[in-house]
C-alpha cells in the first residue's frame, strides 16, 4: 500500500525490527525487549508529568494575563476620568491584544488537556501489552525451540513495539505543542514587559515600536466602541467632575500631543508639555 | 485486518473493507499532493471515520501488530507530505 498508511506502517516496522536486532539469542531478545519496554513505560510516565507541568505553567500565565486585562481596563477608566483619552486608548489597545492572545491560549490549553488524556490512555494500553508480553515471554522460553521462539518473539514484540512507537509519537506531539505554546506565551510576556503595561505614565503616544505594533494589531473600531462605552459610563456615573474632564479630554486629544506626566492629578489641566521627560 | 490510528488505537476491520479503505487513503494522498489543504483534511477525516465506524476496537492486551498504520488525527498536511518524502512522522 503506497499511500499514507503504507508509509507509516513501513516506518514503524523498521523501528521495531531495529529494536529486535539488538540481541541474537531468543531468550536474550525476550529479556532485552522486556527491559526496553519497562524503560519506555517509565519515560512515558515522565513525559506525561512534563506535559502536566507545562500545562500548569501556561494556566498560570493565562491567569496573569487575565489579571492584566482587568488592570488595563481599570487604567483605561482612570486615564479617561483624568481626561487623558490617548492613554485610555492605548490601554484599551493593549487590552485588546491580550484578549486575543488569551483566546488562543485558552483553546491551546484545551487541546493539550485532550492530548494528556490520550497519553494517559496510551500508557495504560502499553502497560497491558507489556504485561501480556511478560507472561508470553515465560511461555516461549519454556516451551519452544530456538527457531520457533524467534518467530513467536517477533510476533509478540511487534505488538508491543508498535504500541511503544505510538506512545512515543503521542508524547512527542504533546511536548512539541507545549513548547510552541510556551514560546508564544513568552513572546506575549516580552511584549508586556517592553510596553511597560504597569506604568501608565510612560504610555506616551508613538513612544516605541511596540506601540505601533499594538495599534496595528488591535482593531481600532473595537477600541473606539469600547472607549465610547467607557465614556458614556463615566459620564453617567460621575456627572459633575468627570463630565467636565471628559469634555476637556476629547478636545485635547484632537491633536497628536496630549502627553501628560501623571495620572495621579486629575485636577490638573492636560497641559501640553515638551513631552519626553516624565519626571522632573 | 488491523488498522491503527496513531495516538488513538487499533481497530479490526473486515477484509471486505480493504478496497474502500484504499480508495479513501488514495483520495487523502491525492489532495495532499495537490496541496489542497481543506480537501486533505476532509478526505483524511473521512478515512478516520470509516475506520472508526467499520472497525472494532482491539483489546489492550492483544499483541497483534497492525497491518496498516494511519497518521494521528491532528496531522497537518505538511506532516502528511513528509510521510511520502521519507522524513517520517515517528520520532527516532
XYZ file of C-alpha atoms in Angstrom:
372
model
C 0.000 0.000 0.000
C 1.804 3.091 -1.188
C -0.363 5.728 0.482
C -0.144 7.498 3.794
C -0.905 4.387 5.793
C 1.616 2.295 3.895
C 4.396 4.717 4.583
C 3.551 4.969 8.297
C 3.461 1.194 8.606
C 6.851 0.849 6.971
C 8.451 3.409 9.268
C 7.062 1.781 12.397
C 8.066 -1.728 11.318
C 11.585 -0.595 10.548
C 11.863 0.804 14.040
C 10.582 -2.374 15.655
C 12.949 -4.655 13.786
C 15.812 -2.366 14.727
C 14.830 -2.862 18.331
C 14.743 -6.641 17.942
C 18.060 -6.900 16.128
C 19.971 -5.952 19.260
C 20.263 -9.460 20.663
C 20.806 -12.812 18.963
C 19.736 -15.448 21.418
C 15.905 -15.667 21.601
C 15.809 -15.788 25.368
C 18.109 -12.812 25.471
C 15.939 -10.973 22.965
C 12.925 -11.570 25.153
C 14.547 -10.203 28.253
C 16.081 -7.340 26.358
C 12.733 -6.402 24.821
C 11.011 -6.567 28.154
C 13.645 -4.423 29.767
C 13.291 -1.865 26.955
C 9.538 -1.878 27.387
C 9.773 -1.171 31.087
C 12.224 1.635 30.402
C 9.885 3.215 27.906
C 6.978 2.952 30.283
C 8.987 4.992 32.787
C 9.740 7.536 30.089
C 6.085 7.808 29.214
C 5.215 8.497 32.818
C 7.861 11.176 32.935
C 6.610 12.596 29.651
C 3.077 12.853 30.973
C 4.351 14.594 34.072
C 6.227 17.066 31.841
C 3.100 17.822 29.872
C 1.150 18.396 33.060
C 3.833 20.726 34.377
C 3.926 22.743 31.171
C 0.171 22.923 31.118
C 0.094 24.253 34.665
C 2.663 26.869 33.767
C 0.540 28.000 30.852
C -2.516 28.128 33.051
C -0.631 30.346 35.468
C 0.339 32.585 32.599
C -3.265 32.682 31.485
C -4.256 33.732 34.977
C -1.696 36.518 34.886
C -2.915 37.766 31.536
C -6.477 37.784 32.822
C -5.402 39.976 35.703
C -3.620 42.186 33.210
C -6.870 42.637 31.290
C -8.668 43.772 34.420
C -5.817 46.093 35.276
C -5.679 47.667 31.825
C -9.408 48.169 31.910
C -9.116 49.949 35.226
C -6.234 52.008 33.940
C -8.199 52.996 30.872
C -11.018 54.205 33.105
C -8.617 56.118 35.299
C -6.984 57.720 32.313
C -10.317 58.666 30.833
C -11.609 60.215 34.003
C -8.322 62.109 34.239
C -9.034 63.490 30.804
C -6.309 61.506 29.049
C -8.091 59.886 26.192
C -4.909 58.928 24.349
C -3.684 56.962 27.316
C -7.053 55.324 27.718
C -6.992 54.345 24.080
C -3.568 52.801 24.379
C -4.545 50.847 27.445
C -7.573 49.524 25.588
C -5.469 48.609 22.586
C -3.164 46.597 24.786
C -6.116 45.009 26.474
C -7.435 44.049 23.080
C -4.188 42.361 22.104
C -4.024 40.443 25.343
C -7.613 39.313 24.995
C -6.927 37.936 21.535
C -3.910 36.144 22.918
C -5.951 34.779 25.790
C -8.448 33.253 23.423
C -5.843 31.288 21.526
C -4.073 30.307 24.730
C -7.358 29.009 26.012
C -8.030 26.745 23.051
C -4.442 25.532 23.048
C -4.629 24.577 26.687
C -7.811 22.657 25.946
C -6.029 20.810 23.143
C -3.187 19.969 25.456
C -5.615 18.693 28.030
C -7.002 16.335 25.431
C -3.544 15.147 24.470
C -2.692 14.496 28.064
C -5.763 12.296 28.369
C -4.794 10.429 25.229
C -1.303 9.836 26.544
C -2.613 8.517 29.822
C -4.878 6.234 27.873
C -1.995 5.030 25.674
C 0.138 4.464 28.716
C -2.488 2.126 30.123
C -2.709 0.226 26.852
C 1.049 -0.083 26.695
C 1.121 -1.328 30.268
C -1.454 -4.004 29.400
C 0.579 -5.105 26.385
C 3.793 -5.238 28.331
C 2.118 -7.336 30.990
C 0.840 -9.673 28.305
C 4.299 -9.823 26.758
C 5.831 -10.697 30.114
C 3.625 -13.750 30.594
C 4.066 -14.842 26.979
C 7.807 -14.447 27.326
C 7.992 -17.101 30.027
C 5.872 -19.495 27.984
C 8.026 -19.011 24.914
C 11.223 -19.522 26.883
C 9.942 -22.745 28.408
C 8.154 -24.368 25.512
C 9.673 -23.518 22.178
C 12.817 -24.432 20.290
C 15.119 -21.602 19.346
C 13.824 -21.360 15.784
C 10.180 -21.401 16.818
C 10.870 -18.992 19.608
C 12.291 -16.447 17.128
C 9.003 -16.357 15.283
C 6.889 -16.163 18.432
C 9.069 -13.430 19.818
C 8.841 -11.214 16.823
C 5.088 -11.704 16.758
C 4.726 -10.695 20.369
C 7.292 -7.941 20.202
C 5.680 -6.372 17.170
C 2.511 -5.624 19.073
C 4.366 -4.087 21.972
C 6.856 -2.328 19.722
C 4.077 -0.737 17.763
C 2.359 0.451 20.906
C 5.668 1.848 22.114
C 6.202 3.731 18.866
C 2.695 5.098 19.114
C 3.059 6.292 22.687
C 6.369 7.838 21.675
C 4.642 9.701 18.874
C 1.830 10.919 21.119
C 4.363 12.089 23.662
C 6.436 13.899 21.066
C 3.414 15.713 19.709
C 2.187 16.768 23.125
C 5.610 18.077 24.085
C 6.053 19.945 20.782
C 2.729 21.595 21.390
C 3.674 22.725 24.887
C 6.945 24.107 23.538
C 5.087 26.138 20.920
C 2.676 27.446 23.463
C 5.426 28.310 25.872
C 7.278 30.259 23.194
C 4.112 32.130 22.370
C 3.343 32.911 25.977
C 6.902 34.111 26.465
C 6.539 36.409 23.475
C 3.425 37.953 24.976
C 5.220 38.424 28.234
C 8.012 40.199 26.396
C 5.509 42.465 24.705
C 4.077 43.173 28.083
C 7.465 43.980 29.557
C 8.619 46.096 26.625
C 5.433 48.121 26.638
C 5.542 48.509 30.420
C 1.879 47.900 30.953
C 2.480 48.542 34.611
C 3.230 52.184 34.262
C 0.671 54.332 32.580
C 2.810 57.447 32.793
C 5.200 56.049 30.229
C 2.468 55.398 27.691
C 3.096 58.469 25.591
C 1.847 58.018 22.097
C 4.337 56.890 19.475
C 6.871 56.161 22.155
C 8.116 52.836 20.911
C 7.810 50.172 18.265
C 5.605 48.119 20.467
C 3.013 50.858 20.497
C 2.866 50.920 16.735
C 2.668 47.156 16.567
C -0.059 47.097 19.119
C -2.016 49.774 17.350
C -1.721 47.874 14.101
C -2.726 44.615 15.711
C -5.754 45.779 17.587
C -8.839 46.509 15.649
C -9.314 50.205 16.216
C -13.043 50.088 15.696
C -13.354 47.723 18.613
C -11.243 50.031 20.732
C -13.285 53.013 19.567
C -16.556 51.480 20.580
C -15.175 50.358 23.905
C -13.836 53.799 24.521
C -17.188 55.342 23.680
C -18.930 52.944 26.012
C -16.491 53.725 28.785
C -17.002 57.434 28.261
C -20.748 57.027 28.473
C -20.418 55.003 31.669
C -18.105 57.531 33.221
C -20.343 60.350 32.107
C -23.447 58.932 33.746
C -21.631 57.559 36.799
C -19.886 60.742 37.839
C -21.944 63.581 36.479
C -20.055 66.517 37.908
C -16.244 66.442 37.680
C -15.829 63.514 35.291
C -18.133 65.129 32.809
C -16.016 68.263 32.625
C -12.780 66.350 32.368
C -14.219 64.117 29.693
C -15.109 67.122 27.637
C -11.646 68.567 28.113
C -10.045 65.292 27.108
C -11.851 64.937 23.842
C -10.917 68.469 22.952
C -7.296 67.921 23.900
C -6.872 64.634 22.088
C -7.744 66.054 18.727
C -4.098 66.865 18.020
C -1.304 64.384 18.492
C 0.121 65.775 21.728
C -1.895 65.321 24.910
C 1.093 63.918 26.709
C 0.693 64.288 30.401
C 3.147 63.409 33.053
C 0.949 61.828 35.648
C -2.376 60.150 36.161
C -2.468 60.945 39.830
C -3.595 64.524 39.451
C -6.916 64.631 37.677
C -7.465 68.240 38.642
C -4.565 69.438 36.525
C -5.391 70.524 33.038
C -3.912 68.315 30.302
C -1.018 70.666 29.683
C 0.988 70.093 26.536
C 4.483 69.918 27.873
C 7.535 69.271 25.728
C 6.918 65.551 26.115
C 9.922 63.268 26.741
C 10.906 63.630 30.406
C 8.102 62.259 32.522
C 9.868 63.089 35.769
C 11.119 66.400 36.984
C -7.119 -6.632 9.054
C -5.900 -4.436 11.894
C -5.642 -0.697 11.323
C -4.028 1.630 13.807
C -4.977 5.271 14.043
C -1.812 6.740 15.512
C -2.159 8.106 19.056
C -5.699 6.725 19.150
C -5.725 2.935 18.965
C -6.097 -0.230 16.879
C -9.244 -1.255 15.038
C -10.036 -4.599 13.461
C -11.712 -4.332 10.053
C -13.200 -6.970 7.806
C -11.230 -7.827 4.697
C -14.156 -6.559 2.651
C -13.364 -3.076 3.865
C -9.851 -3.011 2.417
C -10.848 -1.738 -1.014
C -12.856 1.164 0.409
C -10.041 1.976 2.817
C -7.561 2.042 -0.040
C -9.735 4.383 -2.014
C -10.072 6.810 0.895
C -6.344 6.616 1.502
C -5.654 7.451 -2.125
C -8.055 10.400 -2.007
C -6.215 11.805 1.006
C -2.881 11.360 -0.730
C -4.140 12.988 -3.919
C -5.390 16.140 -2.192
C -2.179 16.270 -0.182
C -0.107 16.094 -3.365
C -2.090 18.866 -4.990
C -1.665 20.984 -1.833
C -5.387 21.136 -1.287
C -5.379 21.704 2.451
C -9.142 21.733 3.019
C -9.549 18.756 0.719
C -6.866 16.855 2.558
C -8.430 17.378 5.971
C -11.868 16.432 4.669
C -10.553 13.278 2.979
C -8.444 12.259 5.951
C -11.333 12.825 8.350
C -13.484 10.625 6.119
C -10.817 7.932 6.214
C -10.686 8.051 10.010
C -14.446 7.981 10.305
C -14.561 4.930 8.074
C -12.068 3.102 10.309
C -13.843 4.110 13.497
C -17.299 3.178 12.284
C -16.410 -0.053 10.477
C -13.740 -1.283 12.878
C -13.936 -2.917 16.287
C -11.511 -1.663 18.922
C -8.712 -4.155 19.591
C -8.263 -5.162 23.253
C -5.380 -3.633 25.182
C -3.638 -6.944 25.865
C -3.802 -8.101 22.248
C -0.249 -8.332 20.960
C -1.009 -8.447 17.242
C 0.696 -5.817 15.148
C -1.234 -3.603 12.734
C -1.377 -4.242 9.004
C -1.849 -0.574 8.359
C -0.934 2.479 10.398
C -2.610 5.824 9.838
C -1.186 9.192 10.900
C -2.637 10.815 14.036
C -5.990 12.617 13.702
C -4.389 16.041 14.165
C -1.810 15.511 11.402
C -1.086 18.589 9.301
C -0.818 18.486 5.546
C 2.895 19.275 5.749
C 3.451 16.345 8.086
C 1.474 14.066 5.822
C 3.539 15.197 2.884
C 6.722 14.471 4.808
C 5.449 10.915 5.131
C 5.813 10.467 1.374
C 9.120 12.181 1.006
C 10.776 9.980 3.593
C 11.227 12.141 6.684
C 8.552 10.214 8.561
C 6.350 11.196 11.455
C 7.627 8.818 14.108
C 10.385 10.288 16.269
C 13.643 8.363 16.293
